[in-house]
Amino acid sequence: MILSGRKFAKTVRKDLAEEISQIGGRPPGLAVIIVGDNPASQVYVSMKKKACEKTGLISRTVHLEESVSEDELLREIENLNQDSSIDGILCQLPLPEHISDETIASSILPSKDVDGFHPVNVGKLWRGEEGLFPCTPTGIIALLKYSEIQIDGVNAVIVGRSNIVGKPMAALLLREHATVTIAHSHTPDLPGLCRQADILIAAVGKPHFINSEFVKPGSTLIDVGITRTSEGLRGDADFEQVKDICGAITPVPGGVGPLTIAFLLSNTVKAWNRNR
Ligand code: NAP
């Protein structure tokens, strides 16, 4: 089974558009801050803006020079924290080296932190409380449920331990009662460990890394990796090699990628519902 994130993301966005128009009044507002002229960041920001417009959210882009000081950026964030027309704020990564990701993540109000990177939301995630949680792993859980793939009681292995994907993915799978293992570059016998996974999440960023040696027959493989190559976008899986071994697999492109934006919008609508 090919798990089409693209198709599911469309359904999610349609449901959000309906919810926004039914509730009416002030629409949800998302502010996206971009620092500098990184071409990939510009593409992501414009995709987010388009998705907002199509779904009925108001989006505001704040474009700052690469040389902006951390204090100046913090002032911009404080203005947005105080702005009652803005429900969600995100700062597009990567930031220039002179600006600390952690300082910026901690300066966004937890109630507007639609990326789910603020320590308060990270704490809530691990404590099993309500909050705003990172979009990619939230979208993956929703896709698994939508595709009726069992999470409760299964073995889940995540390759990658970043704060954006690997760690929050583990916390969300744990909430759904999976038995979770996080693997990384120091993990011995990675293929052997991955072959025990009923759900394998690959968030490495190395094309063709996950081959037939890593995959248990009939398991679900969620390929989070996105690498731009001369032949186009590539995931972490050697798709042709593993697709007939897996029971279900997300393609790249069209798998996890579209979920991230859909669940950014979903987080913004969630924040709007609370902030209104
Ligand atoms: P990251 O911060 O670079 O983390 C990569 C992880 O892979 C690290 O934990 C690293 O282990 C691990 N790793 C690297 N080489 C390994 C090896 N040989 N064996 C085992 N583990 C290894 O990346 P990220 O931000 O999590 O992103 C991962 C990928 O997902 C990237 O391709 C990114 O573009 C993509 N991504 C996609 C979406 C989406 O919307 N689809 C969203 C976010 C990210 P160590 O910690 O030991 O170094």
mmCIF file of C-alpha atoms and ligand atoms in Angstrom:
data_model
loop_
_atom_site.group_PDB
_atom_site.id
_atom_site.type_symbol
_atom_site.label_atom_id
_atom_site.label_comp_id
_atom_site.label_asym_id
_atom_site.label_seq_id
_atom_site.Cartn_x
_atom_site.Cartn_y
_atom_site.Cartn_z
ATOM 1 C CA MET A 1 0.000 0.000 0.000
ATOM 2 C CA ILE A 2 1.334 3.411 -0.974
ATOM 3 C CA LEU A 3 0.468 5.931 1.740
ATOM 4 C CA SER A 4 -0.282 9.146 -0.110
ATOM 5 C CA GLY A 5 0.385 12.042 2.203
ATOM 6 C CA ARG A 6 -0.557 14.368 -0.633
ATOM 7 C CA LYS A 7 -4.098 12.974 -0.843
ATOM 8 C CA PHE A 8 -4.534 12.928 2.941
ATOM 9 C CA ALA A 9 -3.172 16.492 3.261
ATOM 10 C CA LYS A 10 -5.836 17.672 0.794
ATOM 11 C CA THR A 11 -8.558 16.138 2.966
ATOM 12 C CA VAL A 12 -7.096 17.769 6.073
ATOM 13 C CA ARG A 13 -6.980 21.166 4.379
ATOM 14 C CA LYS A 14 -10.523 20.812 3.071
ATOM 15 C CA ASP A 15 -11.771 20.001 6.593
ATOM 16 C CA LEU A 16 -9.867 23.000 7.996
ATOM 17 C CA ALA A 17 -11.331 25.311 5.329
ATOM 18 C CA GLU A 18 -14.826 24.127 6.254
ATOM 19 C CA GLU A 19 -14.176 24.593 9.976
ATOM 20 C CA ILE A 20 -12.895 28.153 9.397
ATOM 21 C CA SER A 21 -15.853 29.152 7.244
ATOM 22 C CA GLN A 22 -18.393 27.582 9.613
ATOM 23 C CA ILE A 23 -16.992 29.346 12.672
ATOM 24 C CA GLY A 24 -16.640 32.648 10.807
ATOM 25 C CA GLY A 25 -15.471 35.938 12.326
ATOM 26 C CA ARG A 26 -11.801 36.876 12.400
ATOM 27 C CA PRO A 27 -9.874 34.270 10.347
ATOM 28 C CA PRO A 28 -6.853 32.447 11.802
ATOM 29 C CA GLY A 29 -3.607 34.367 11.300
ATOM 30 C CA LEU A 30 -0.155 32.843 10.747
ATOM 31 C CA ALA A 31 3.021 34.929 10.816
ATOM 32 C CA VAL A 32 6.090 33.453 9.137
ATOM 33 C CA ILE A 33 9.425 35.117 9.815
ATOM 34 C CA ILE A 34 12.202 34.577 7.305
ATOM 35 C CA VAL A 35 15.728 35.831 7.898
ATOM 36 C CA GLY A 36 18.049 36.201 4.895
ATOM 37 C CA ASP A 37 17.678 34.913 1.347
ATOM 38 C CA ASN A 38 18.160 31.151 1.599
ATOM 39 C CA PRO A 39 16.473 29.908 -1.634
ATOM 40 C CA ALA A 40 15.071 26.702 -0.054
ATOM 41 C CA SER A 41 13.612 28.719 2.857
ATOM 42 C CA GLN A 42 12.003 31.134 0.383
ATOM 43 C CA VAL A 43 10.340 28.207 -1.412
ATOM 44 C CA TYR A 44 9.032 26.775 1.889
ATOM 45 C CA VAL A 45 7.722 30.163 3.034
ATOM 46 C CA SER A 46 5.917 30.793 -0.247
ATOM 47 C CA MET A 47 4.380 27.271 -0.097
ATOM 48 C CA LYS A 48 3.097 28.026 3.422
ATOM 49 C CA LYS A 49 1.665 31.355 2.283
ATOM 50 C CA LYS A 50 -0.163 29.749 -0.677
ATOM 51 C CA ALA A 51 -1.526 26.964 1.532
ATOM 52 C CA CYS A 52 -2.854 29.575 3.995
ATOM 53 C CA GLU A 53 -4.573 31.541 1.226
ATOM 54 C CA LYS A 54 -6.215 28.414 -0.237
ATOM 55 C CA THR A 55 -7.490 27.279 3.163
ATOM 56 C CA GLY A 56 -8.859 30.582 4.460
ATOM 57 C CA LEU A 57 -6.095 31.604 6.863
ATOM 58 C CA ILE A 58 -4.461 35.024 6.795
ATOM 59 C CA SER A 59 -0.700 34.789 6.389
ATOM 60 C CA ARG A 60 1.822 37.494 7.126
ATOM 61 C CA THR A 61 5.433 37.169 6.013
ATOM 62 C CA VAL A 62 8.045 39.131 7.937
ATOM 63 C CA HIS A 63 11.233 39.242 5.863
ATOM 64 C CA LEU A 64 14.360 40.390 7.702
ATOM 65 C CA GLU A 65 17.905 40.971 6.465
ATOM 66 C CA GLU A 66 20.515 38.237 7.071
ATOM 67 C CA SER A 67 22.390 40.799 9.226
ATOM 68 C CA VAL A 68 19.453 41.456 11.591
ATOM 69 C CA SER A 69 20.517 41.270 15.246
ATOM 70 C CA GLU A 70 19.058 38.708 17.624
ATOM 71 C CA ASP A 71 17.578 41.567 19.700
ATOM 72 C CA GLU A 72 15.843 43.030 16.677
ATOM 73 C CA LEU A 73 14.380 39.633 15.773
ATOM 74 C CA LEU A 74 13.216 39.187 19.380
ATOM 75 C CA ARG A 75 11.451 42.589 19.160
ATOM 76 C CA GLU A 76 9.640 41.482 15.978
ATOM 77 C CA ILE A 77 8.523 38.294 17.735
ATOM 78 C CA GLU A 78 7.336 40.267 20.769
ATOM 79 C CA ASN A 79 5.201 42.487 18.475
ATOM 80 C CA LEU A 80 3.640 39.370 16.951
ATOM 81 C CA ASN A 81 3.142 37.828 20.413
ATOM 82 C CA GLN A 82 1.073 40.938 21.318
ATOM 83 C CA ASP A 83 -0.825 41.086 17.998
ATOM 84 C CA SER A 84 -4.352 39.751 18.506
ATOM 85 C CA SER A 85 -4.831 39.059 14.768
ATOM 86 C CA ILE A 86 -1.965 36.541 14.833
ATOM 87 C CA ASP A 87 -2.578 33.049 16.248
ATOM 88 C CA GLY A 88 0.558 31.275 15.084
ATOM 89 C CA ILE A 89 4.171 32.397 14.719
ATOM 90 C CA LEU A 90 7.023 30.493 13.179
ATOM 91 C CA CYS A 91 10.564 31.391 12.346
ATOM 92 C CA GLN A 92 11.786 29.590 9.226
ATOM 93 C CA LEU A 93 14.970 27.584 9.860
ATOM 94 C CA PRO A 94 17.882 27.679 9.343
ATOM 95 C CA LEU A 95 18.667 30.964 11.077
ATOM 96 C CA PRO A 96 22.014 32.756 10.556
ATOM 97 C CA GLU A 97 24.775 31.545 12.882
ATOM 98 C CA HIS A 98 24.726 34.679 15.076
ATOM 99 C CA ILE A 99 21.124 33.923 16.113
ATOM 100 C CA SER A 100 20.353 31.115 18.558
ATOM 101 C CA ASP A 101 17.553 28.735 17.498
ATOM 102 C CA GLU A 102 16.859 27.975 21.173
ATOM 103 C CA THR A 103 16.529 31.646 22.180
ATOM 104 C CA ILE A 104 14.116 32.272 19.310
ATOM 105 C CA ALA A 105 12.045 29.138 20.003
ATOM 106 C CA SER A 106 11.711 30.176 23.655
ATOM 107 C CA SER A 107 10.636 33.733 22.781
ATOM 108 C CA ILE A 108 7.454 32.755 20.896
ATOM 109 C CA LEU A 109 4.399 32.559 23.167
ATOM 110 C CA PRO A 110 3.679 28.843 23.793
ATOM 111 C CA SER A 111 0.041 29.469 22.779
ATOM 112 C CA LYS A 112 1.239 30.771 19.356
ATOM 113 C CA ASP A 113 4.102 28.296 18.928
ATOM 114 C CA VAL A 114 2.704 26.406 15.908
ATOM 115 C CA ASP A 115 6.036 24.631 15.263
ATOM 116 C CA GLY A 116 5.880 23.143 18.767
ATOM 117 C CA PHE A 117 9.519 23.984 19.549
ATOM 118 C CA HIS A 118 8.983 26.035 22.754
ATOM 119 C CA PRO A 119 10.247 24.163 25.862
ATOM 120 C CA VAL A 120 6.754 24.458 27.404
ATOM 121 C CA ASN A 121 5.205 22.599 24.448
ATOM 122 C CA VAL A 122 8.077 20.076 24.413
ATOM 123 C CA GLY A 123 7.407 19.416 28.118
ATOM 124 C CA LYS A 124 3.668 19.077 27.534
ATOM 125 C CA LEU A 125 4.313 16.620 24.712
ATOM 126 C CA TRP A 126 6.431 14.324 26.908
ATOM 127 C CA ARG A 127 4.084 14.679 29.907
ATOM 128 C CA GLY A 128 1.075 13.626 27.812
ATOM 129 C CA GLU A 129 -0.651 17.036 28.163
ATOM 130 C CA GLU A 130 -2.457 19.103 25.511
ATOM 131 C CA GLY A 131 -0.295 21.575 23.574
ATOM 132 C CA LEU A 132 1.062 22.456 20.145
ATOM 133 C CA PHE A 133 3.391 19.771 18.791
ATOM 134 C CA PRO A 134 5.799 19.593 15.815
ATOM 135 C CA CYS A 135 3.943 19.410 12.498
ATOM 136 C CA THR A 136 5.779 16.579 10.707
ATOM 137 C CA PRO A 137 5.411 13.942 13.464
ATOM 138 C CA THR A 138 1.835 15.099 14.193
ATOM 139 C CA GLY A 139 1.006 14.604 10.511
ATOM 140 C CA ILE A 140 2.623 11.150 10.488
ATOM 141 C CA ILE A 141 0.491 9.952 13.421
ATOM 142 C CA ALA A 142 -2.626 11.299 11.700
ATOM 143 C CA LEU A 143 -1.669 9.557 8.422
ATOM 144 C CA LEU A 144 -1.112 6.234 10.224
ATOM 145 C CA LYS A 145 -4.531 6.512 11.891
ATOM 146 C CA TYR A 146 -6.246 7.587 8.667
ATOM 147 C CA SER A 147 -4.652 4.588 6.897
ATOM 148 C CA GLU A 148 -5.837 2.311 9.735
ATOM 149 C CA ILE A 149 -2.319 1.150 10.569
ATOM 150 C CA GLN A 150 -2.118 -0.181 14.099
ATOM 151 C CA ILE A 151 0.123 1.780 16.448
ATOM 152 C CA ASP A 152 -1.004 0.424 19.822
ATOM 153 C CA GLY A 153 1.304 -2.373 20.990
ATOM 154 C CA VAL A 154 3.563 -2.458 17.915
ATOM 155 C CA ASN A 155 7.343 -2.046 17.745
ATOM 156 C CA ALA A 156 8.282 1.335 16.314
ATOM 157 C CA VAL A 157 11.864 2.219 15.415
ATOM 158 C CA ILE A 158 12.814 5.798 14.521
ATOM 159 C CA VAL A 159 16.139 6.419 12.808
ATOM 160 C CA GLY A 160 17.133 9.993 13.688
ATOM 161 C CA ARG A 161 16.993 11.912 16.978
ATOM 162 C CA SER A 162 16.473 15.536 15.954
ATOM 163 C CA ASN A 163 14.271 17.901 17.966
ATOM 164 C CA ILE A 164 12.173 18.519 14.844
ATOM 165 C CA VAL A 165 11.419 14.932 13.830
ATOM 166 C CA GLY A 166 12.983 12.037 15.756
ATOM 167 C CA LYS A 167 12.362 13.020 19.398
ATOM 168 C CA PRO A 168 8.798 14.389 19.034
ATOM 169 C CA MET A 169 7.964 11.391 16.812
ATOM 170 C CA ALA A 170 9.010 9.109 19.665
ATOM 171 C CA ALA A 171 6.878 11.006 22.192
ATOM 172 C CA LEU A 172 3.801 10.889 19.927
ATOM 173 C CA LEU A 173 4.193 7.153 19.174
ATOM 174 C CA LEU A 174 4.584 6.511 22.906
ATOM 175 C CA ARG A 175 1.322 8.381 23.535
ATOM 176 C CA GLU A 176 -0.328 5.994 21.072
ATOM 177 C CA HIS A 177 1.087 3.031 23.048
ATOM 178 C CA ALA A 178 3.769 1.852 20.629
ATOM 179 C CA THR A 179 7.001 0.402 22.032
ATOM 180 C CA VAL A 180 9.500 2.931 20.777
ATOM 181 C CA THR A 181 13.222 2.787 20.010
ATOM 182 C CA ILE A 182 15.191 5.805 18.762
ATOM 183 C CA ALA A 183 18.268 4.945 16.712
ATOM 184 C CA HIS A 184 21.057 7.262 15.563
ATOM 185 C CA SER A 185 24.573 7.255 14.173
ATOM 186 C CA HIS A 186 25.984 5.463 17.259
ATOM 187 C CA THR A 187 23.452 2.612 17.178
ATOM 188 C CA PRO A 188 25.104 -0.786 16.563
ATOM 189 C CA ASP A 189 23.568 -3.247 14.077
ATOM 190 C CA LEU A 190 21.089 -0.709 12.747
ATOM 191 C CA PRO A 191 19.706 -3.031 10.008
ATOM 192 C CA GLY A 192 19.031 -5.759 12.609
ATOM 193 C CA LEU A 193 17.255 -3.309 14.911
ATOM 194 C CA CYS A 194 15.176 -1.863 12.056
ATOM 195 C CA ARG A 195 14.140 -5.363 10.952
ATOM 196 C CA GLN A 196 12.303 -5.700 14.289
ATOM 197 C CA ALA A 197 10.139 -2.676 13.516
ATOM 198 C CA ASP A 198 6.469 -2.975 12.645
ATOM 199 C CA ILE A 199 6.618 0.765 11.974
ATOM 200 C CA LEU A 200 9.956 2.136 10.772
ATOM 201 C CA ILE A 201 10.383 5.910 10.598
ATOM 202 C CA ALA A 202 13.418 7.077 8.628
ATOM 203 C CA ALA A 203 14.529 10.652 9.367
ATOM 204 C CA VAL A 204 18.192 10.580 8.390
ATOM 205 C CA GLY A 205 18.602 12.743 5.286
ATOM 206 C CA LYS A 206 20.643 10.176 3.295
ATOM 207 C CA PRO A 207 19.146 8.934 -0.004
ATOM 208 C CA HIS A 208 18.849 5.142 -0.402
ATOM 209 C CA PHE A 209 20.028 4.601 3.198
ATOM 210 C CA ILE A 210 17.144 2.256 4.077
ATOM 211 C CA ASN A 211 17.476 -0.810 1.855
ATOM 212 C CA SER A 212 16.063 -4.336 1.952
ATOM 213 C CA GLU A 213 18.331 -5.289 4.886
ATOM 214 C CA PHE A 214 16.456 -2.824 7.140
ATOM 215 C CA VAL A 215 12.874 -3.818 6.472
ATOM 216 C CA LYS A 216 10.657 -6.430 8.120
ATOM 217 C CA PRO A 217 8.218 -8.043 5.642
ATOM 218 C CA GLY A 218 4.749 -6.510 5.901
ATOM 219 C CA SER A 219 5.889 -3.556 8.018
ATOM 220 C CA THR A 220 5.100 0.141 7.512
ATOM 221 C CA LEU A 221 7.905 2.431 6.357
ATOM 222 C CA ILE A 222 7.493 6.172 6.817
ATOM 223 C CA ASP A 223 10.156 7.985 4.835
ATOM 224 C CA VAL A 224 10.673 11.481 6.270
ATOM 225 C CA GLY A 225 13.966 12.160 4.484
ATOM 226 C CA ILE A 226 14.078 14.786 1.757
ATOM 227 C CA THR A 227 17.314 15.336 -0.129
ATOM 228 C CA ARG A 228 17.593 17.421 -3.269
ATOM 229 C CA THR A 229 19.690 15.545 -5.845
ATOM 230 C CA SER A 230 20.418 16.191 -9.507
ATOM 231 C CA GLU A 231 17.656 13.662 -10.255
ATOM 232 C CA GLY A 232 15.084 15.407 -8.051
ATOM 233 C CA LEU A 233 13.885 14.914 -4.483
ATOM 234 C CA ARG A 234 14.937 11.677 -2.806
ATOM 235 C CA GLY A 235 13.828 10.080 0.444
ATOM 236 C CA ASP A 236 15.904 7.943 2.816
ATOM 237 C CA ALA A 237 14.509 4.683 1.418
ATOM 238 C CA ASP A 238 15.660 2.798 -1.628
ATOM 239 C CA PHE A 239 12.039 2.777 -2.732
ATOM 240 C CA GLU A 240 12.364 0.238 -5.572
ATOM 241 C CA GLN A 241 14.227 -2.206 -3.323
ATOM 242 C CA VAL A 242 11.905 -2.038 -0.307
ATOM 243 C CA LYS A 243 8.449 -1.323 -1.741
ATOM 244 C CA ASP A 244 7.519 -4.984 -2.215
ATOM 245 C CA ILE A 245 8.839 -6.001 1.214
ATOM 246 C CA CYS A 246 6.855 -3.351 3.130
ATOM 247 C CA GLY A 247 3.143 -3.673 3.750
ATOM 248 C CA ALA A 248 2.827 0.123 3.444
ATOM 249 C CA ILE A 249 5.246 2.875 2.454
ATOM 250 C CA THR A 250 5.228 6.652 1.956
ATOM 251 C CA PRO A 251 6.709 7.821 -1.363
ATOM 252 C CA VAL A 252 9.037 10.809 -1.829
ATOM 253 C CA PRO A 253 7.774 13.206 -3.043
ATOM 254 C CA GLY A 254 4.082 13.066 -2.126
ATOM 255 C CA GLY A 255 4.404 11.246 1.188
ATOM 256 C CA VAL A 256 5.350 13.017 4.421
ATOM 257 C CA GLY A 257 6.232 16.385 2.812
ATOM 258 C CA PRO A 258 2.659 17.648 2.183
ATOM 259 C CA LEU A 259 1.625 16.628 5.714
ATOM 260 C CA THR A 260 3.982 19.115 7.326
ATOM 261 C CA ILE A 261 2.234 22.156 5.827
ATOM 262 C CA ALA A 262 -1.250 20.701 6.367
ATOM 263 C CA PHE A 263 -0.500 20.201 10.059
ATOM 264 C CA LEU A 264 1.061 23.640 10.353
ATOM 265 C CA LEU A 265 -2.318 24.984 9.240
ATOM 266 C CA SER A 266 -4.032 22.561 11.619
ATOM 267 C CA ASN A 267 -1.892 23.810 14.541
ATOM 268 C CA THR A 268 -2.714 27.416 13.608
ATOM 269 C CA VAL A 269 -6.447 26.651 13.565
ATOM 270 C CA LYS A 270 -6.048 24.868 16.925
ATOM 271 C CA ALA A 271 -4.331 27.969 18.348
ATOM 272 C CA TRP A 272 -7.034 30.229 16.816
ATOM 273 C CA ASN A 273 -9.767 28.160 18.454
ATOM 274 C CA ARG A 274 -8.061 28.633 21.812
ATOM 275 C CA ASN A 275 -7.054 32.297 21.340
ATOM 276 C CA ARG A 276 -10.331 33.606 19.918
HETATM 277 P P1 NAP B 1 19.054 15.966 11.314
HETATM 278 O O1 NAP B 1 18.850 16.929 12.414
HETATM 279 O O2 NAP B 1 20.222 16.097 10.394
HETATM 280 O O3 NAP B 1 19.089 14.496 11.953
HETATM 281 C C1 NAP B 1 19.487 13.378 11.221
HETATM 282 C C2 NAP B 1 19.550 12.207 12.153
HETATM 283 O O4 NAP B 1 19.986 11.078 11.400
HETATM 284 C C3 NAP B 1 20.523 12.388 13.322
HETATM 285 O O5 NAP B 1 19.921 12.023 14.537
HETATM 286 C C4 NAP B 1 21.674 11.430 12.966
HETATM 287 O O6 NAP B 1 22.254 10.797 14.074
HETATM 288 C C5 NAP B 1 20.953 10.386 12.154
HETATM 289 N N1 NAP B 1 21.914 9.703 11.289
HETATM 290 C C6 NAP B 1 22.749 10.265 10.382
HETATM 291 N N2 NAP B 1 23.519 9.306 9.813
HETATM 292 C C7 NAP B 1 23.153 8.137 10.390
HETATM 293 C C8 NAP B 1 23.599 6.800 10.250
HETATM 294 N N3 NAP B 1 24.587 6.466 9.392
HETATM 295 N N4 NAP B 1 23.027 5.839 11.013
HETATM 296 C C9 NAP B 1 22.034 6.164 11.888
HETATM 297 N N5 NAP B 1 21.574 7.420 12.063
HETATM 298 C C10 NAP B 1 22.135 8.389 11.320
HETATM 299 O O7 NAP B 1 17.786 15.912 10.356
HETATM 300 P P2 NAP B 1 16.211 16.187 10.606
HETATM 301 O O8 NAP B 1 15.980 17.635 10.714
HETATM 302 O O9 NAP B 1 15.655 15.251 11.620
HETATM 303 O O10 NAP B 1 15.702 15.718 9.168
HETATM 304 C C11 NAP B 1 15.915 14.411 8.681
HETATM 305 C C12 NAP B 1 15.479 14.347 7.235
HETATM 306 O O11 NAP B 1 14.084 14.603 7.175
HETATM 307 C C13 NAP B 1 16.123 15.374 6.306
HETATM 308 O O12 NAP B 1 16.268 14.808 5.031
HETATM 309 C C14 NAP B 1 15.109 16.502 6.247
HETATM 310 O O13 NAP B 1 15.181 17.237 5.055
HETATM 311 C C15 NAP B 1 13.827 15.707 6.311
HETATM 312 N N6 NAP B 1 12.674 16.433 6.851
HETATM 313 C C16 NAP B 1 11.536 16.333 6.149
HETATM 314 C C17 NAP B 1 10.405 16.956 6.620
HETATM 315 C C18 NAP B 1 9.150 16.820 5.834
HETATM 316 O O14 NAP B 1 8.301 17.678 5.880
HETATM 317 N N7 NAP B 1 8.997 15.719 5.107
HETATM 318 C C19 NAP B 1 10.430 17.694 7.797
HETATM 319 C C20 NAP B 1 11.624 17.747 8.517
HETATM 320 C C21 NAP B 1 12.733 17.101 8.029
HETATM 321 P P3 NAP B 1 23.157 11.600 15.175
HETATM 322 O O15 NAP B 1 22.172 12.347 16.014
HETATM 323 O O16 NAP B 1 23.858 10.525 15.903
HETATM 324 O O17 NAP B 1 24.045 12.502 14.381
#
